[in-house]
Short mmCIF file of C-alpha atoms and ligand atoms in Angstrom, two decimals:
data_model
loop_
_atom_site.label_atom_id
_atom_site.label_comp_id
_atom_site.label_asym_id
_atom_site.label_seq_id
_atom_site.Cartn_x
_atom_site.Cartn_y
_atom_site.Cartn_z
CA UNK A 1284 -9.47 26.05 8.24
CA UNK A 1285 -10.83 22.68 7.09
CA UNK A 1286 -13.16 20.99 9.50
CA UNK A 1287 -11.86 17.46 9.57
CA UNK A 1288 -12.74 15.15 12.44
CA UNK A 1289 -9.69 13.75 14.19
CA UNK A 1290 -10.83 10.16 14.50
CA UNK A 1291 -11.18 7.81 11.56
CA UNK A 1292 -14.26 6.27 13.18
CA UNK A 1293 -15.98 9.71 13.24
CA UNK A 1294 -15.00 10.33 9.62
CA UNK A 1295 -16.24 6.87 8.65
CA UNK A 1296 -19.53 7.44 10.48
CA UNK A 1297 -20.03 10.83 8.84
CA UNK A 1298 -19.33 9.38 5.40
CA UNK A 1299 -21.66 6.50 6.13
CA UNK A 1300 -24.44 8.84 7.30
CA UNK A 1301 -23.94 11.14 4.30
CA UNK A 1302 -24.07 8.32 1.78
CA UNK A 1303 -26.98 6.63 3.53
CA UNK A 1304 -28.92 9.94 3.65
CA UNK A 1305 -28.34 10.51 -0.05
CA UNK A 1306 -29.47 6.98 -0.91
CA UNK A 1307 -32.53 7.18 1.36
CA UNK A 1308 -33.48 10.63 0.06
CA UNK A 1309 -33.25 9.35 -3.51
CA UNK A 1310 -35.23 6.26 -2.63
CA UNK A 1311 -37.95 8.22 -0.84
CA UNK A 1312 -38.20 10.84 -3.56
CA UNK A 1313 -38.65 8.16 -6.20
CA UNK A 1314 -41.22 6.37 -3.99
CA UNK A 1315 -43.21 9.60 -3.64
CA UNK A 1316 -43.06 10.28 -7.36
CA UNK A 1317 -44.08 6.71 -8.11
CA UNK A 1318 -46.99 6.94 -5.66
CA UNK A 1319 -48.11 10.22 -7.17
CA UNK A 1320 -48.04 8.81 -10.68
CA UNK A 1321 -49.94 5.65 -9.73
CA UNK A 1322 -52.49 7.68 -7.72
CA UNK A 1323 -53.07 9.89 -10.76
CA UNK A 1324 -53.48 6.83 -12.99
CA UNK A 1325 -55.90 5.28 -10.57
CA UNK A 1326 -57.91 8.50 -10.39
CA UNK A 1327 -58.03 8.79 -14.18
CA UNK A 1328 -59.29 5.22 -14.41
CA UNK A 1329 -62.01 5.96 -11.87
CA UNK A 1330 -62.85 9.16 -13.75
CA UNK A 1331 -63.37 7.26 -16.99
CA UNK A 1332 -65.49 4.61 -15.27
CA UNK A 1333 -67.56 7.26 -13.53
CA UNK A 1334 -67.92 9.15 -16.82
CA UNK A 1335 -69.39 6.08 -18.52
CA UNK A 1336 -71.78 5.56 -15.62
CA UNK A 1337 -72.88 9.18 -15.75
CA UNK A 1338 -73.30 9.07 -19.55
CA UNK A 1339 -75.71 6.18 -19.15
CA UNK A 1340 -77.72 8.07 -16.56
CA UNK A 1341 -78.06 11.35 -18.47
CA UNK A 1342 -81.47 11.73 -19.98
CA UNK A 1343 -83.26 14.44 -21.98
CA UNK A 1344 -86.62 15.41 -20.57
CA UNK A 1345 -89.59 16.56 -22.66
CA UNK A 1346 -89.23 20.10 -21.30
CA UNK A 1347 -85.87 20.25 -23.10
CA UNK A 1348 -83.86 19.98 -19.89
CA UNK A 1349 -81.21 17.40 -19.32
CA UNK A 1350 -80.92 15.71 -15.96
CA UNK A 1351 -79.64 12.60 -14.36
CA UNK A 1352 -82.14 9.99 -15.29
CA UNK A 1353 -82.79 6.48 -14.02
CA UNK A 1354 -83.45 6.62 -10.33
CA UNK A 1355 -82.52 10.30 -10.31
CA UNK A 1356 -79.07 9.54 -8.95
CA UNK A 1357 -76.76 12.43 -8.51
CA UNK A 1358 -73.15 12.19 -9.39
CA UNK A 1359 -71.35 10.31 -6.65
CA UNK A 1360 -69.85 12.15 -3.64
CA UNK A 1361 -66.59 13.82 -4.59
CA UNK A 1362 -67.61 14.01 -8.23
CA UNK A 1363 -68.85 17.04 -10.09
CA UNK A 1364 -70.83 17.20 -13.29
CA UNK A 1365 -71.68 19.87 -15.86
CA UNK A 1366 -73.56 19.44 -19.14
CA UNK A 1367 -73.34 22.14 -21.78
CA UNK A 1368 -75.18 22.53 -25.06
CA UNK A 1369 -73.11 22.90 -28.22
CA UNK A 1370 -74.30 26.54 -28.31
CA UNK A 1371 -72.60 27.14 -24.99
CA UNK A 1372 -75.54 27.23 -22.61
CA UNK A 1373 -75.43 25.33 -19.32
CA UNK A 1374 -77.90 22.44 -19.28
CA UNK A 1375 -77.00 20.75 -16.03
CA UNK A 1376 -74.67 21.37 -13.07
CA UNK A 1377 -74.38 19.14 -10.03
CA UNK A 1378 -75.02 20.75 -6.67
CA UNK A 1379 -71.55 20.28 -5.22
CA UNK A 1380 -70.11 22.59 -7.89
CA UNK A 1381 -71.87 25.70 -6.58
CA UNK A 1382 -72.70 28.65 -8.77
CA UNK A 1383 -69.21 29.11 -10.24
CA UNK A 1384 -68.97 25.65 -11.83
CA UNK A 1385 -65.69 24.41 -13.22
CA UNK A 1386 -62.96 26.96 -13.75
CA UNK A 1387 -63.03 28.12 -17.40
CA UNK A 1388 -59.67 26.48 -18.38
CA UNK A 1389 -60.74 23.05 -17.08
CA UNK A 1390 -62.26 22.23 -20.45
CA UNK A 1391 -59.24 23.20 -22.59
CA UNK A 1392 -58.09 19.60 -22.83
CA UNK A 1393 -60.14 16.39 -22.63
CA UNK A 1394 -58.35 15.44 -19.38
CA UNK A 1395 -57.07 18.22 -17.13
CA UNK A 1396 -56.35 19.16 -13.54
CA UNK A 1397 -58.10 22.12 -12.00
CA UNK A 1398 -58.85 23.81 -8.69
CA UNK A 1399 -62.41 24.65 -7.75
CA UNK A 1400 -63.34 28.00 -6.22
CA UNK A 1401 -63.34 26.38 -2.74
CA UNK A 1402 -59.75 25.18 -3.22
CA UNK A 1403 -60.63 21.56 -4.01
CA UNK A 1404 -58.23 20.01 -6.51
CA UNK A 1405 -59.93 17.93 -9.18
CA UNK A 1406 -59.31 15.99 -12.38
CA UNK A 1407 -61.77 16.87 -15.12
CA UNK A 1408 -62.78 14.79 -18.15
CA UNK A 1409 -64.64 16.64 -20.92
CA UNK A 1410 -66.25 14.80 -23.83
CA UNK A 1411 -69.19 15.32 -26.22
CA UNK A 1412 -72.07 12.93 -25.73
CA UNK A 1413 -75.38 12.28 -27.44
CA UNK A 1414 -78.45 12.45 -25.27
CA UNK A 1415 -81.48 11.55 -27.32
CA UNK A 1416 -81.08 13.49 -30.57
CA UNK A 1417 -78.90 16.18 -29.06
CA UNK A 1418 -75.16 16.43 -28.78
CA UNK A 1419 -74.01 17.89 -25.50
CA UNK A 1420 -70.65 18.52 -23.86
CA UNK A 1421 -70.28 16.57 -20.64
CA UNK A 1422 -67.72 17.55 -18.06
CA UNK A 1423 -67.06 15.31 -15.11
CA UNK A 1424 -64.64 16.13 -12.31
CA UNK A 1425 -63.34 13.90 -9.52
CA UNK A 1426 -61.79 15.26 -6.36
CA UNK A 1427 -58.09 14.54 -5.88
CA UNK A 1428 -58.17 15.55 -2.25
CA UNK A 1429 -58.19 12.05 -0.74
CA UNK A 1430 -55.09 10.99 -2.72
CA UNK A 1431 -53.34 14.23 -1.95
CA UNK A 1432 -54.03 13.76 1.74
CA UNK A 1433 -52.66 10.23 1.60
CA UNK A 1434 -49.61 11.43 -0.27
CA UNK A 1435 -49.00 14.33 2.17
CA UNK A 1436 -49.42 12.02 5.16
CA UNK A 1437 -46.85 9.66 3.70
CA UNK A 1438 -44.48 12.56 2.99
CA UNK A 1439 -44.90 13.82 6.56
CA UNK A 1440 -44.33 10.36 7.98
CA UNK A 1441 -41.22 9.94 5.90
CA UNK A 1442 -39.87 13.40 6.72
CA UNK A 1443 -40.25 12.61 10.38
CA UNK A 1444 -39.01 9.03 10.12
CA UNK A 1445 -36.00 9.74 7.88
CA UNK A 1446 -33.91 11.69 10.42
CA UNK A 1447 -34.76 9.13 13.09
CA UNK A 1448 -33.68 6.26 10.80
CA UNK A 1449 -30.50 8.11 9.82
CA UNK A 1450 -29.77 8.91 13.45
CA UNK A 1451 -30.12 5.23 14.44
CA UNK A 1452 -28.03 4.14 11.44
CA UNK A 1453 -25.39 6.74 12.39
CA UNK A 1454 -25.19 5.41 15.95
CA UNK A 1455 -24.99 1.87 14.61
CA UNK A 1456 -22.31 2.93 12.12
CA UNK A 1457 -20.28 4.62 14.84
CA UNK A 1458 -20.50 1.54 17.05
CA UNK A 1459 -19.46 -0.68 14.13
CA UNK A 1460 -16.55 1.60 13.18
CA UNK A 1461 -15.40 1.63 16.81
CA UNK A 1462 -15.56 -2.12 16.95
CA UNK A 1463 -13.81 -2.59 13.62
CA UNK A 1464 -11.04 -0.12 14.43
CA UNK A 1465 -10.62 -1.25 18.03
CA UNK A 1466 -7.86 -3.77 17.22
CA UNK A 1467 -6.03 -1.05 15.26
CA UNK A 1468 -6.13 1.16 18.32
CA UNK A 1469 -4.80 -1.65 20.48
CA UNK A 1470 -2.06 -2.36 17.92
CA UNK A 1471 -1.02 1.30 17.87
CA UNK A 1472 -0.85 1.38 21.69
CA UNK A 1473 1.19 -1.80 21.68
CA UNK A 1474 3.49 -0.48 18.94
CA UNK A 1475 4.02 2.71 20.95
CA UNK A 1476 5.48 0.66 23.77
CA UNK A 1477 8.10 -0.93 21.47
CA UNK A 1478 11.47 0.76 21.91
CA UNK A 1479 15.08 -0.15 21.15
CA UNK A 1480 15.15 -1.98 24.49
CA UNK A 1481 12.24 -4.32 23.85
CA UNK A 1482 12.44 -4.89 20.11
CA UNK A 1483 11.67 -8.54 20.77
CA UNK A 1484 8.03 -7.64 21.50
CA UNK A 1485 5.48 -8.48 18.83
CA UNK A 1486 1.97 -7.25 18.12
CA UNK A 1487 -0.78 -9.70 18.94
CA UNK A 1488 -2.26 -11.17 15.75
CA UNK A 1489 -5.93 -11.74 16.55
CA UNK A 1490 -6.98 -13.10 13.18
CA UNK A 1491 -4.10 -13.71 10.76
CA UNK A 1492 -6.50 -14.01 7.82
CA UNK A 1493 -8.12 -10.56 7.94
CA UNK A 1494 -6.68 -7.17 6.96
CA UNK A 1495 -5.77 -6.20 10.51
CA UNK A 1496 -4.06 -9.54 11.04
CA UNK A 1497 -2.14 -8.95 7.82
CA UNK A 1498 -1.11 -5.50 9.02
CA UNK A 1499 0.03 -6.92 12.38
CA UNK A 1500 2.03 -9.63 10.62
CA UNK A 1501 3.70 -7.12 8.30
CA UNK A 1502 4.47 -4.89 11.26
CA UNK A 1503 5.91 -7.83 13.18
CA UNK A 1504 8.09 -8.73 10.21
CA UNK A 1505 9.39 -5.14 10.11
CA UNK A 1506 10.06 -5.34 13.83
CA UNK A 1507 11.96 -8.59 13.31
CA UNK A 1508 14.07 -6.93 10.60
CA UNK A 1509 14.74 -3.90 12.79
CA UNK A 1510 15.63 -6.19 15.68
CA UNK A 1511 18.04 -8.10 13.46
CA UNK A 1512 19.62 -4.85 12.23
CA UNK A 1513 19.99 -3.64 15.81
CA UNK A 1514 21.57 -6.93 16.81
CA UNK A 1515 23.95 -6.71 13.84
CA UNK A 1516 24.84 -3.16 14.73
CA UNK A 1517 25.50 -4.13 18.34
CA UNK A 1518 27.61 -7.10 17.22
CA UNK A 1519 29.48 -4.91 14.78
CA UNK A 1520 30.17 -2.23 17.39
CA UNK A 1521 31.28 -4.83 19.94
CA UNK A 1522 33.52 -6.61 17.42
CA UNK A 1523 34.94 -3.34 16.13
CA UNK A 1524 35.72 -2.13 19.67
CA UNK A 1525 37.32 -5.45 20.44
CA UNK A 1526 39.45 -5.34 17.29
CA UNK A 1527 40.49 -1.76 17.98
CA UNK A 1528 41.34 -2.51 21.58
CA UNK A 1529 43.76 -5.32 20.77
CA UNK A 1530 46.37 -3.26 18.86
CA UNK A 1531 45.92 -0.37 21.27
CA UNK A 1532 46.67 -2.65 24.22
CA UNK A 1533 49.68 -4.01 22.34
CA UNK A 1534 50.99 -0.49 21.69
CA UNK A 1535 50.52 0.43 25.30
CA UNK A 1536 52.21 -2.71 26.63
CA UNK A 1537 55.17 -2.41 24.24
CA UNK A 1538 55.57 1.25 25.20
CA UNK A 1539 55.42 0.53 28.94
CA UNK A 1540 57.93 -2.30 28.70
CA UNK A 1541 60.34 -0.14 26.66
CA UNK A 1542 60.10 2.68 29.19
CA UNK A 1543 61.25 0.37 31.99
CA UNK A 1544 64.68 0.24 30.37
CA UNK A 1545 65.48 3.90 29.56
CA UNK A 1546 69.18 3.30 28.79
CA UNK A 1547 68.66 0.90 25.89
CA UNK A 1548 68.21 2.61 22.48
CA UNK A 1549 67.97 -0.75 20.69
CA UNK A 1550 65.05 -1.66 22.90
CA UNK A 1551 63.43 1.66 22.04
CA UNK A 1552 63.92 1.09 18.32
CA UNK A 1553 62.42 -2.37 18.56
CA UNK A 1554 59.51 -1.05 20.59
CA UNK A 1555 58.84 1.78 18.16
CA UNK A 1556 59.03 -0.72 15.28
CA UNK A 1557 56.39 -2.99 16.76
CA UNK A 1558 54.27 0.02 17.79
CA UNK A 1559 54.33 1.20 14.17
CA UNK A 1560 53.31 -2.27 13.04
CA UNK A 1561 50.32 -2.12 15.36
CA UNK A 1562 49.49 1.40 14.18
CA UNK A 1563 49.63 0.09 10.63
CA UNK A 1564 47.22 -2.69 11.56
CA UNK A 1565 45.00 -0.16 13.31
CA UNK A 1566 44.83 2.14 10.31
CA UNK A 1567 44.03 -0.78 8.02
CA UNK A 1568 41.27 -1.82 10.38
CA UNK A 1569 39.90 1.71 10.59
CA UNK A 1570 40.07 1.89 6.79
CA UNK A 1571 38.03 -1.31 6.48
CA UNK A 1572 35.51 -0.09 9.01
CA UNK A 1573 35.15 3.11 7.05
CA UNK A 1574 34.56 1.19 3.84
CA UNK A 1575 31.88 -0.90 5.53
CA UNK A 1576 30.13 2.04 7.11
CA UNK A 1577 30.05 3.73 3.70
CA UNK A 1578 28.79 0.48 2.25
CA UNK A 1579 25.93 0.47 4.76
CA UNK A 1580 24.96 3.92 3.55
CA UNK A 1581 24.58 2.40 0.00
CA UNK A 1582 26.69 4.88 -1.95
CA UNK A 1583 25.89 5.50 -5.59
CA UNK A 1584 28.17 3.63 -8.01
CA UNK A 1585 30.03 5.52 -10.71
CA UNK A 1586 29.78 2.93 -13.42
CA UNK A 1587 31.84 2.88 -16.56
CA UNK A 1588 32.29 0.36 -19.32
CA UNK A 1589 35.67 -1.14 -18.33
CA UNK A 1590 37.81 -4.00 -19.60
CA UNK A 1591 37.78 -6.44 -16.71
CA UNK A 1592 41.18 -7.89 -17.46
CA UNK A 1593 42.73 -4.44 -17.04
CA UNK A 1594 41.06 -4.13 -13.67
CA UNK A 1595 42.35 -7.55 -12.63
CA UNK A 1596 45.91 -6.85 -13.83
CA UNK A 1597 45.84 -3.54 -12.05
CA UNK A 1598 44.88 -5.22 -8.76
CA UNK A 1599 47.43 -7.99 -9.28
CA UNK A 1600 50.25 -5.53 -9.84
CA UNK A 1601 49.39 -3.83 -6.55
CA UNK A 1602 49.85 -7.11 -4.66
CA UNK A 1603 52.80 -8.41 -6.64
CA UNK A 1604 55.20 -7.36 -3.91
CA UNK A 1605 53.41 -9.57 -1.40
CA UNK A 1606 53.43 -12.51 -3.80
CA UNK A 1607 57.14 -11.97 -4.55
CA UNK A 1608 57.90 -12.05 -0.84
CA UNK A 1609 56.49 -15.59 -0.77
CA UNK A 1610 57.99 -16.58 -4.11
CA UNK A 1611 54.50 -16.87 -5.59
CA UNK A 1612 53.23 -16.08 -9.09
CA UNK A 1613 49.98 -14.41 -10.03
CA UNK A 1614 48.77 -15.78 -13.39
CA UNK A 1615 46.08 -13.76 -15.13
CA UNK A 1616 44.23 -15.41 -18.04
CA UNK A 1617 41.10 -14.59 -19.88
CA UNK A 1618 39.22 -12.70 -22.50
CA UNK A 1619 41.02 -9.36 -23.00
CA UNK A 1620 37.98 -7.84 -24.72
CA UNK A 1621 35.44 -8.65 -22.00
CA UNK A 1622 33.91 -5.46 -20.63
CA UNK A 1623 31.32 -4.67 -17.97
CA UNK A 1624 29.68 -1.55 -16.59
CA UNK A 1625 31.31 -1.32 -13.19
CA UNK A 1626 32.61 1.12 -10.63
CA UNK A 1627 36.33 0.42 -11.05
CA UNK A 1628 37.33 1.64 -7.58
CA UNK A 1629 34.79 -0.46 -5.74
CA UNK A 1630 35.26 -3.63 -7.77
CA UNK A 1631 39.02 -3.33 -7.41
CA UNK A 1632 38.55 -3.40 -3.64
CA UNK A 1633 36.84 -6.80 -3.96
CA UNK A 1634 39.57 -8.14 -6.26
CA UNK A 1635 42.36 -6.94 -3.98
CA UNK A 1636 40.77 -8.57 -0.94
CA UNK A 1637 40.29 -11.92 -2.72
CA UNK A 1638 43.79 -11.80 -4.14
CA UNK A 1639 45.28 -10.80 -0.81
CA UNK A 1640 43.60 -13.78 0.85
CA UNK A 1641 44.76 -16.11 -1.93
CA UNK A 1642 48.37 -14.95 -1.51
CA UNK A 1643 48.14 -15.10 2.28
CA UNK A 1644 46.80 -18.63 2.31
CA UNK A 1645 48.83 -20.14 -0.55
CA UNK A 1646 52.11 -21.84 0.33
CA UNK A 1647 55.49 -20.46 -0.69
CA UNK A 1648 56.23 -20.82 -4.37
CA UNK A 1649 52.64 -21.55 -5.36
CA UNK A 1650 50.66 -19.77 -8.07
CA UNK A 1651 47.47 -17.81 -7.75
CA UNK A 1652 45.30 -18.11 -10.84
CA UNK A 1653 42.93 -15.46 -12.03
CA UNK A 1654 40.58 -16.21 -14.90
CA UNK A 1655 38.34 -13.67 -16.61
CA UNK A 1656 35.61 -14.91 -18.94
CA UNK A 1657 32.10 -14.22 -20.12
CA UNK A 1658 29.10 -16.28 -19.04
CA UNK A 1659 25.41 -16.08 -19.99
CA UNK A 1660 24.89 -12.32 -19.56
CA UNK A 1661 27.43 -12.37 -16.74
CA UNK A 1662 31.11 -11.66 -16.50
CA UNK A 1663 33.01 -14.17 -14.38
CA UNK A 1664 36.23 -13.51 -12.50
CA UNK A 1665 37.73 -16.48 -10.70
CA UNK A 1666 40.49 -16.24 -8.12
CA UNK A 1667 41.92 -19.69 -7.36
CA UNK A 1668 44.65 -20.55 -4.88
CA UNK A 1669 46.51 -23.64 -3.73
CA UNK A 1670 45.97 -22.92 -0.07
CA UNK A 1671 44.61 -25.19 2.65
CA UNK A 1672 41.01 -24.69 1.51
CA UNK A 1673 38.13 -23.66 3.74
CA UNK A 1674 36.44 -26.34 5.85
CA UNK A 1675 32.77 -26.80 5.06
CA UNK A 1676 31.55 -25.56 8.46
CA UNK A 1677 33.12 -22.18 7.84
CA UNK A 1678 32.21 -21.73 4.18
CA UNK A 1679 28.85 -20.11 4.71
CA UNK A 1680 30.20 -17.82 7.40
CA UNK A 1681 33.49 -16.50 6.00
CA UNK A 1682 31.63 -13.59 4.35
CA UNK A 1683 30.31 -12.38 7.72
CA UNK A 1684 31.88 -9.34 9.27
CA UNK A 1685 34.73 -10.11 11.73
CA UNK A 1686 34.48 -13.82 10.99
CA UNK A 1687 37.85 -15.54 11.04
CA UNK A 1688 38.64 -19.21 10.83
CA UNK A 1689 41.82 -19.29 12.80
CA UNK A 1690 41.48 -16.27 15.04
CA UNK A 1691 45.04 -16.13 16.38
CA UNK A 1692 46.76 -16.73 13.04
CA UNK A 1693 44.57 -14.34 11.14
CA UNK A 1694 45.26 -11.55 13.55
CA UNK A 1695 48.98 -12.12 13.26
CA UNK A 1696 48.58 -11.78 9.54
CA UNK A 1697 46.76 -8.52 10.04
CA UNK A 1698 43.23 -9.67 9.19
CA UNK A 1699 40.22 -8.65 11.21
CA UNK A 1700 37.79 -10.81 9.29
CA UNK A 1701 36.47 -7.93 7.19
CA UNK A 1702 38.11 -8.63 3.82
CA UNK A 1703 35.50 -11.02 2.43
CA UNK A 1704 32.62 -8.99 3.88
CA UNK A 1705 33.90 -5.97 1.96
CA UNK A 1706 34.40 -8.04 -1.21
CA UNK A 1707 30.87 -9.41 -0.97
CA UNK A 1708 29.40 -5.95 -0.48
CA UNK A 1709 31.38 -4.57 -3.46
CA UNK A 1710 30.12 -7.33 -5.75
CA UNK A 1711 26.53 -7.17 -4.49
CA UNK A 1712 26.54 -3.41 -5.00
CA UNK A 1713 27.01 -4.23 -8.70
CA UNK A 1714 24.08 -6.64 -8.64
CA UNK A 1715 26.42 -9.63 -8.68
CA UNK A 1716 27.30 -12.46 -6.32
CA UNK A 1717 30.30 -14.43 -5.11
CA UNK A 1718 30.46 -18.21 -5.19
CA UNK A 1719 32.98 -20.13 -3.14
CA UNK A 1720 34.27 -23.54 -4.11
CA UNK A 1721 36.77 -25.10 -1.81
CA UNK A 1722 38.27 -28.43 -1.06
CA UNK A 1723 40.18 -28.97 2.10
CA UNK A 1724 43.83 -29.46 1.33
CA UNK A 1725 43.68 -28.42 -2.31
CA UNK A 1726 42.72 -24.77 -2.37
CA UNK A 1727 39.80 -22.44 -2.78
CA UNK A 1728 38.20 -20.69 -5.72
CA UNK A 1729 36.25 -17.50 -5.25
CA UNK A 1730 34.06 -16.79 -8.30
CA UNK A 1731 32.69 -13.31 -8.88
CA UNK A 1732 29.62 -13.21 -11.16
CA UNK A 1733 28.78 -9.75 -12.40
CA UNK A 1734 25.99 -8.60 -14.72
CA UNK A 1735 27.73 -6.98 -17.65
CA UNK A 1736 25.12 -4.26 -17.99
CA UNK A 1737 24.04 -2.09 -15.10
CA UNK A 1738 20.53 -3.19 -14.16
CA UNK A 1739 18.06 -2.08 -11.53
CA UNK A 1740 19.19 -1.61 -7.94
CA UNK A 1741 20.99 -4.63 -6.52
CA UNK A 1742 19.13 -6.94 -4.21
CA UNK A 1743 20.91 -8.44 -1.26
CA UNK A 1744 21.83 -11.99 -2.18
CA UNK A 1745 24.32 -13.67 0.06
CA UNK A 1746 27.47 -15.26 -1.23
CA UNK A 1747 26.76 -18.76 -2.54
CA UNK A 1748 28.89 -21.52 -1.20
CA UNK A 1749 29.70 -24.94 -2.54
P1 ADP B 1328 40.72 -11.37 6.87
O1 ADP B 1328 40.65 -9.95 6.45
O2 ADP B 1328 40.98 -11.56 8.33
O3 ADP B 1328 41.56 -12.22 6.00
P2 ADP B 1328 38.47 -12.34 5.46
O4 ADP B 1328 37.09 -11.84 5.64
O5 ADP B 1328 39.19 -11.93 4.24
O6 ADP B 1328 39.26 -11.92 6.76
O7 ADP B 1328 38.43 -13.91 5.57
C1 ADP B 1328 37.70 -14.53 6.56
C2 ADP B 1328 38.32 -15.86 6.91
O8 ADP B 1328 38.27 -16.72 5.78
C3 ADP B 1328 39.75 -15.72 7.28
O9 ADP B 1328 39.88 -15.94 8.67
C4 ADP B 1328 40.49 -16.80 6.54
O10 ADP B 1328 40.92 -17.77 7.46
C5 ADP B 1328 39.47 -17.42 5.62
N1 ADP B 1328 39.90 -17.32 4.22
C6 ADP B 1328 39.64 -16.29 3.39
N2 ADP B 1328 40.17 -16.52 2.17
C7 ADP B 1328 40.77 -17.74 2.23
C8 ADP B 1328 41.48 -18.54 1.29
N3 ADP B 1328 41.72 -18.13 0.04
N4 ADP B 1328 41.94 -19.72 1.71
C9 ADP B 1328 41.72 -20.16 2.97
N5 ADP B 1328 41.04 -19.45 3.90
C10 ADP B 1328 40.59 -18.26 3.54
#
């Protein structure tokens, strides 16, 4: 099992302490090494200076012995001196060295470290020197003990001080982490209280400029989007229930009225006829709702390179009966070679809805014009009618679900205000858009603009209105 502290602040503190300890340890180690090196340098300098002083004081006496001359000074405290003849006999040894003298290996190199018999660590400088007419080997040692003591004291002080410093830094780090993460904690508690019932709540943004403020703002934006989606869903459910209830109430009323006159078969026939009409309207409505709920689930498109004019003619032939009923003509023009990568079934749904509206709203005997042409990278399909046009106030809203201009009339004509919403979804699913141009009294033109090549996933542009 991995030991992983639960709280971010604890993890942060531990990381902080670990990194700080590593840095401090490195820093202290290099300080100690540096001190050691400079102490050694200092000692070697003193050793050379002392050596020169001692060289000046060495004197040969008439009895052949060599001693410290001048005022008979001894080597200074903490320094040790030996003088050897070139034949290897000891000519002088300072008192502090005792009988053993320097350890034998101390003279291997001109400058060496050694340990005396008593355990004293020393630096030894060995050099030949002329005293009178004789050449002798002079060995001078200086005790390192004072420097070593200083160095050990410093090491001890640091070893004791380091954990204390790290402990204090750790506490400070923990306090800081707590303080820094406090707003996050408060935000999380606040966010926990947000449910479907109070989606209007927002997180407090203490400082919009810092990272936490940014997080709170992003979270609030997400909340706003969720709130909007919830509101849409509620509206959709309410509208759908309302639309479903109307034909159901009609069926029920017609049935009840017919039952009051059991002897009249004509009445029954009439009632059944209008009940079937309502059922027809109901199933169309349910069909549209199904399309929209599938649309909301963003189904994958099965794109194929298709000739758009074929698609348009196909849709027109499906609605020809309706146009014939009103003595209207559907005129299809355009580039017969223009192709686009589209899902034929879904795009046809959009075309049928636009064409159905155009037929519905055009007067008897009028023509509905469909034009297919290529634009800059786009394919354009225009459906133009000679209907009453769409007043400006409604133009931006006709693509909304359940939006109808003339509620009573539209319902009579079987529309629930979903046709354009479905058309818009179908076109947007292809990465395209719908533009609406309309002039009151002289008709409307719905223009579908489709990218001819399938691109990345579609964004969600709204229908453009002019
Ligand atoms: P419906 O399915 O009820 O026709 P739509 O979403 O297709 O609903 O249309 C929404 C509203 O836009 C309708 O109420 C209708 O009045 C209006 N509308 C749509 N197309 C046209 C058009 N070609 N001419 C005039 N009005 C239109």
